[in-house]
């Protein structure tokens, strides 16, 4: 795969699966709006490869997001409105890319699948 | 909320949470590409409300997708490439909308949160 998107989810929140799915979708979409259109087009043509990986907590999440920013990769940090499961404004997950798999893997290559 | 998107996930597959999140994100994104641009814009301006709900199996998933189609709502049925958890080509989830909450709720109003 030449292009990919990564979604980082906080493990410490222990979100219910459906909540995690909604937040991950939010991250994916917001990142697509922010990413370079030609990258999005190439990524979509290739089947929209994406990977959902675990980060320990908010601090770790932001450290990976910063690494992505430093490489010029589109990012989106998602906070939950907090009506139900978590406190309002809680950072739940982040999107990184789509961008080249080579660049994305530089950031998230060592993280484990969620 | 005036606009919303729904993501339907099959419960019978018992997908791991990370897998479900990736498939749900896929459904969300594909539906956005297919939906009317003005609906996407309005939905985004309002905070991209989305809900992840359960369907029992593939048959039930398709029946809700058909109801959405009949109302003119954008839909996307997602199949997994099947490298890991499920057989290749397995239908995992579906996206419905974004569209007006009124229309989306006509289809999924009775489904339970995933």
Tab-separated table of C-alpha atoms in Angstrom:
chain	number	residue	atom	x	y	z
A	1	UNK	CA	0.000	0.000	0.000
A	2	UNK	CA	1.399	3.371	-1.019
A	3	UNK	CA	-0.938	5.581	0.994
A	4	UNK	CA	-2.541	5.197	4.376
A	5	UNK	CA	-4.313	6.877	7.212
A	6	UNK	CA	-3.821	6.066	10.891
A	7	UNK	CA	-6.261	6.595	13.724
A	8	UNK	CA	-4.877	6.721	17.254
A	9	UNK	CA	-7.228	5.803	20.085
A	10	UNK	CA	-6.635	6.327	23.797
A	11	UNK	CA	-6.625	3.094	25.717
A	12	UNK	CA	-6.915	4.637	29.149
A	13	UNK	CA	-10.476	5.835	28.510
A	14	UNK	CA	-11.709	2.278	27.913
A	15	UNK	CA	-14.362	3.546	25.525
A	16	UNK	CA	-17.213	1.214	24.586
A	17	UNK	CA	-16.690	-0.228	21.091
A	18	UNK	CA	-19.469	1.786	19.476
A	19	UNK	CA	-18.242	5.018	21.002
A	20	UNK	CA	-14.698	4.276	19.847
A	21	UNK	CA	-15.993	3.591	16.340
A	22	UNK	CA	-17.848	6.903	16.201
A	23	UNK	CA	-14.833	8.853	17.453
A	24	UNK	CA	-12.508	7.065	15.022
A	25	UNK	CA	-14.832	7.860	12.133
A	26	UNK	CA	-14.858	11.483	13.253
A	27	UNK	CA	-11.037	11.557	13.217
A	28	UNK	CA	-10.861	9.915	9.805
A	29	UNK	CA	-13.299	12.351	8.235
A	30	UNK	CA	-11.839	15.494	9.790
A	31	UNK	CA	-8.364	14.503	8.603
A	32	UNK	CA	-9.633	13.959	5.076
A	33	UNK	CA	-11.050	17.473	5.029
A	34	UNK	CA	-7.683	18.806	6.165
A	35	UNK	CA	-5.349	16.705	3.999
A	36	UNK	CA	-4.023	17.658	0.589
A	37	UNK	CA	-6.691	16.857	-2.030
A	38	UNK	CA	-4.271	14.999	-4.298
A	39	UNK	CA	-3.213	12.734	-1.429
A	40	UNK	CA	-6.854	12.032	-0.578
A	41	UNK	CA	-7.567	11.206	-4.215
A	42	UNK	CA	-4.616	8.815	-4.497
A	43	UNK	CA	-5.483	7.180	-1.167
A	44	UNK	CA	-9.106	6.743	-2.151
A	45	UNK	CA	-8.198	5.242	-5.542
A	46	UNK	CA	-6.113	2.674	-3.718
A	47	UNK	CA	-8.891	1.574	-1.374
A	48	UNK	CA	-8.564	4.014	1.560
A	49	UNK	CA	-6.212	1.919	3.666
A	50	UNK	CA	-6.492	2.758	7.318
A	51	UNK	CA	-5.195	1.388	10.543
A	52	UNK	CA	-6.473	1.915	14.081
A	53	UNK	CA	-3.740	1.835	16.713
A	54	UNK	CA	-3.500	2.243	20.466
A	55	UNK	CA	-1.899	5.035	22.458
A	56	UNK	CA	-1.670	4.896	26.221
A	57	UNK	CA	-3.093	8.299	27.064
A	58	UNK	CA	-3.587	11.910	26.000
A	59	UNK	CA	0.079	12.804	26.444
A	60	UNK	CA	1.225	9.970	24.170
A	61	UNK	CA	-1.466	10.857	21.646
A	62	UNK	CA	-0.225	14.430	21.372
A	63	UNK	CA	3.396	13.315	21.048
A	64	UNK	CA	2.549	11.235	17.954
A	65	UNK	CA	0.400	14.007	16.532
A	66	UNK	CA	3.316	16.392	16.904
A	67	UNK	CA	5.635	13.968	15.106
A	68	UNK	CA	3.131	13.789	12.256
A	69	UNK	CA	2.870	17.574	12.087
A	70	UNK	CA	6.644	17.821	11.967
A	71	UNK	CA	6.573	15.616	8.860
A	72	UNK	CA	3.865	17.755	7.258
A	73	UNK	CA	1.152	15.102	7.623
A	74	UNK	CA	-2.451	16.254	8.139
A	75	UNK	CA	-3.702	15.648	11.681
A	76	UNK	CA	-6.936	16.043	13.644
A	77	UNK	CA	-7.333	15.685	17.393
A	78	UNK	CA	-10.890	14.743	18.329
A	79	UNK	CA	-12.630	15.778	21.511
A	80	UNK	CA	-15.929	14.300	22.559
A	81	UNK	CA	-18.959	16.447	23.251
A	82	UNK	CA	-19.280	14.334	26.363
A	83	UNK	CA	-22.988	13.861	26.533
A	84	UNK	CA	-22.738	10.268	27.611
A	85	UNK	CA	-19.555	8.310	28.286
A	86	UNK	CA	-16.790	10.826	28.998
A	87	UNK	CA	-16.443	14.355	30.349
A	88	UNK	CA	-17.149	17.169	27.840
A	89	UNK	CA	-13.996	18.118	25.932
A	90	UNK	CA	-12.174	14.837	26.559
A	91	UNK	CA	-9.605	14.069	23.839
A	92	UNK	CA	-10.536	10.602	22.569
A	93	UNK	CA	-8.529	9.961	19.421
A	94	UNK	CA	-6.558	11.490	16.571
A	95	UNK	CA	-6.279	11.051	12.838
A	96	UNK	CA	-2.983	11.110	10.936
A	97	UNK	CA	-3.064	11.314	7.153
A	98	UNK	CA	-3.867	10.144	4.550
A	99	UNK	CA	-0.305	10.497	3.363
A	100	UNK	CA	2.323	8.178	1.956
A	101	UNK	CA	2.601	4.941	3.927
A	102	UNK	CA	6.302	5.640	4.296
A	103	UNK	CA	5.685	8.908	6.129
A	104	UNK	CA	2.795	7.635	8.237
A	105	UNK	CA	4.781	4.551	9.280
A	106	UNK	CA	7.629	6.778	10.442
A	107	UNK	CA	5.227	8.115	13.048
A	108	UNK	CA	3.097	5.123	14.023
A	109	UNK	CA	5.182	2.151	12.912
A	110	UNK	CA	5.788	0.929	16.443
A	111	UNK	CA	2.236	1.273	17.745
A	112	UNK	CA	0.037	-1.777	18.218
A	113	UNK	CA	-3.322	-2.414	16.570
A	114	UNK	CA	-6.310	-1.420	18.697
B	1	UNK	CA	-29.176	18.377	15.573
B	2	UNK	CA	-30.473	19.022	12.052
B	3	UNK	CA	-28.145	16.695	10.161
B	4	UNK	CA	-26.660	13.344	10.994
B	5	UNK	CA	-24.918	10.279	9.697
B	6	UNK	CA	-25.519	6.743	10.929
B	7	UNK	CA	-23.157	3.805	10.815
B	8	UNK	CA	-24.657	0.319	11.070
B	9	UNK	CA	-22.396	-2.446	12.373
B	10	UNK	CA	-23.096	-6.163	12.283
B	11	UNK	CA	-23.224	-7.699	15.715
B	12	UNK	CA	-22.991	-11.311	14.594
B	13	UNK	CA	-19.392	-10.875	13.433
B	14	UNK	CA	-18.241	-9.886	16.928
B	15	UNK	CA	-15.489	-7.731	15.466
B	16	UNK	CA	-12.671	-6.602	17.751
B	17	UNK	CA	-13.125	-2.948	18.744
B	18	UNK	CA	-10.229	-1.668	16.634
B	19	UNK	CA	-11.438	-3.523	13.580
B	20	UNK	CA	-14.940	-2.206	14.074
B	21	UNK	CA	-13.573	1.325	14.392
B	22	UNK	CA	-11.641	1.027	11.129
B	23	UNK	CA	-14.641	-0.372	9.255
B	24	UNK	CA	-16.937	2.299	10.682
B	25	UNK	CA	-14.508	5.006	9.610
B	26	UNK	CA	-14.440	3.480	6.148
B	27	UNK	CA	-18.245	3.591	5.965
B	28	UNK	CA	-18.362	7.178	7.191
B	29	UNK	CA	-15.814	8.376	4.646
B	30	UNK	CA	-17.256	6.512	1.676
B	31	UNK	CA	-20.709	7.887	2.413
B	32	UNK	CA	-19.350	11.401	2.570
B	33	UNK	CA	-17.843	11.011	-0.873
B	34	UNK	CA	-21.209	9.823	-2.168
B	35	UNK	CA	-23.525	12.270	-0.404
B	36	UNK	CA	-24.711	15.561	-1.780
B	37	UNK	CA	-22.012	18.196	-1.210
B	38	UNK	CA	-24.407	20.728	0.282
B	39	UNK	CA	-25.614	18.170	2.839
B	40	UNK	CA	-22.016	17.330	3.742
B	41	UNK	CA	-21.231	21.021	4.163
B	42	UNK	CA	-24.223	21.642	6.408
B	43	UNK	CA	-23.496	18.503	8.445
B	44	UNK	CA	-19.868	19.467	8.868
B	45	UNK	CA	-20.718	23.033	9.927
B	46	UNK	CA	-22.926	21.578	12.637
B	47	UNK	CA	-20.229	19.303	14.082
B	48	UNK	CA	-20.581	16.112	11.996
B	49	UNK	CA	-23.036	14.334	14.282
B	50	UNK	CA	-22.827	10.611	13.882
B	51	UNK	CA	-24.266	7.605	15.576
B	52	UNK	CA	-23.070	4.009	15.511
B	53	UNK	CA	-25.882	1.473	15.817
B	54	UNK	CA	-26.227	-2.291	15.829
B	55	UNK	CA	-27.817	-4.567	13.262
B	56	UNK	CA	-28.137	-8.281	13.836
B	57	UNK	CA	-26.658	-9.563	10.598
B	58	UNK	CA	-26.049	-8.948	6.908
B	59	UNK	CA	-29.697	-9.388	5.961
B	60	UNK	CA	-30.840	-6.782	8.465
B	61	UNK	CA	-28.058	-4.439	7.368
B	62	UNK	CA	-29.206	-4.561	3.754
B	63	UNK	CA	-32.833	-4.025	4.724
B	64	UNK	CA	-31.964	-0.731	6.447
B	65	UNK	CA	-29.702	0.301	3.590
B	66	UNK	CA	-32.579	-0.273	1.178
B	67	UNK	CA	-34.899	1.852	3.324
B	68	UNK	CA	-32.307	4.641	3.227
B	69	UNK	CA	-31.953	4.355	-0.548
B	70	UNK	CA	-35.716	4.539	-0.923
B	71	UNK	CA	-35.619	7.883	0.905
B	72	UNK	CA	-32.798	9.141	-1.323
B	73	UNK	CA	-30.175	9.042	1.438
B	74	UNK	CA	-26.555	8.299	0.463
B	75	UNK	CA	-25.418	4.826	1.522
B	76	UNK	CA	-22.251	2.748	1.448
B	77	UNK	CA	-21.949	-0.940	2.265
B	78	UNK	CA	-18.444	-1.854	3.418
B	79	UNK	CA	-16.762	-5.184	2.808
B	80	UNK	CA	-13.548	-6.120	4.518
B	81	UNK	CA	-10.480	-7.126	2.543
B	82	UNK	CA	-10.301	-9.975	5.037
B	83	UNK	CA	-6.609	-10.169	5.655
B	84	UNK	CA	-7.003	-10.837	9.318
B	85	UNK	CA	-10.245	-11.172	11.245
B	86	UNK	CA	-12.966	-12.125	8.752
B	87	UNK	CA	-13.256	-13.879	5.383
B	88	UNK	CA	-12.409	-11.740	2.337
B	89	UNK	CA	-15.471	-9.870	1.068
B	90	UNK	CA	-17.396	-10.038	4.333
B	91	UNK	CA	-19.904	-7.205	4.698
B	92	UNK	CA	-19.028	-5.545	8.011
B	93	UNK	CA	-20.965	-2.303	8.198
B	94	UNK	CA	-22.804	0.398	6.295
B	95	UNK	CA	-22.976	4.164	6.289
B	96	UNK	CA	-26.226	6.115	5.926
B	97	UNK	CA	-26.035	9.853	5.262
B	98	UNK	CA	-25.212	12.535	6.137
B	99	UNK	CA	-28.709	13.755	5.534
B	100	UNK	CA	-31.351	15.501	7.589
B	101	UNK	CA	-31.767	13.931	11.029
B	102	UNK	CA	-35.471	13.590	10.279
B	103	UNK	CA	-34.822	11.371	7.265
B	104	UNK	CA	-32.024	9.353	8.874
B	105	UNK	CA	-34.110	8.744	11.984
B	106	UNK	CA	-36.947	7.396	9.841
B	107	UNK	CA	-34.581	4.597	8.903
B	108	UNK	CA	-32.549	3.935	12.040
B	109	UNK	CA	-34.675	5.433	14.805
B	110	UNK	CA	-35.407	2.093	16.418
B	111	UNK	CA	-31.893	0.660	16.322
B	112	UNK	CA	-29.787	0.499	19.472
B	113	UNK	CA	-26.402	2.127	20.004
B	114	UNK	CA	-23.459	-0.177	19.339
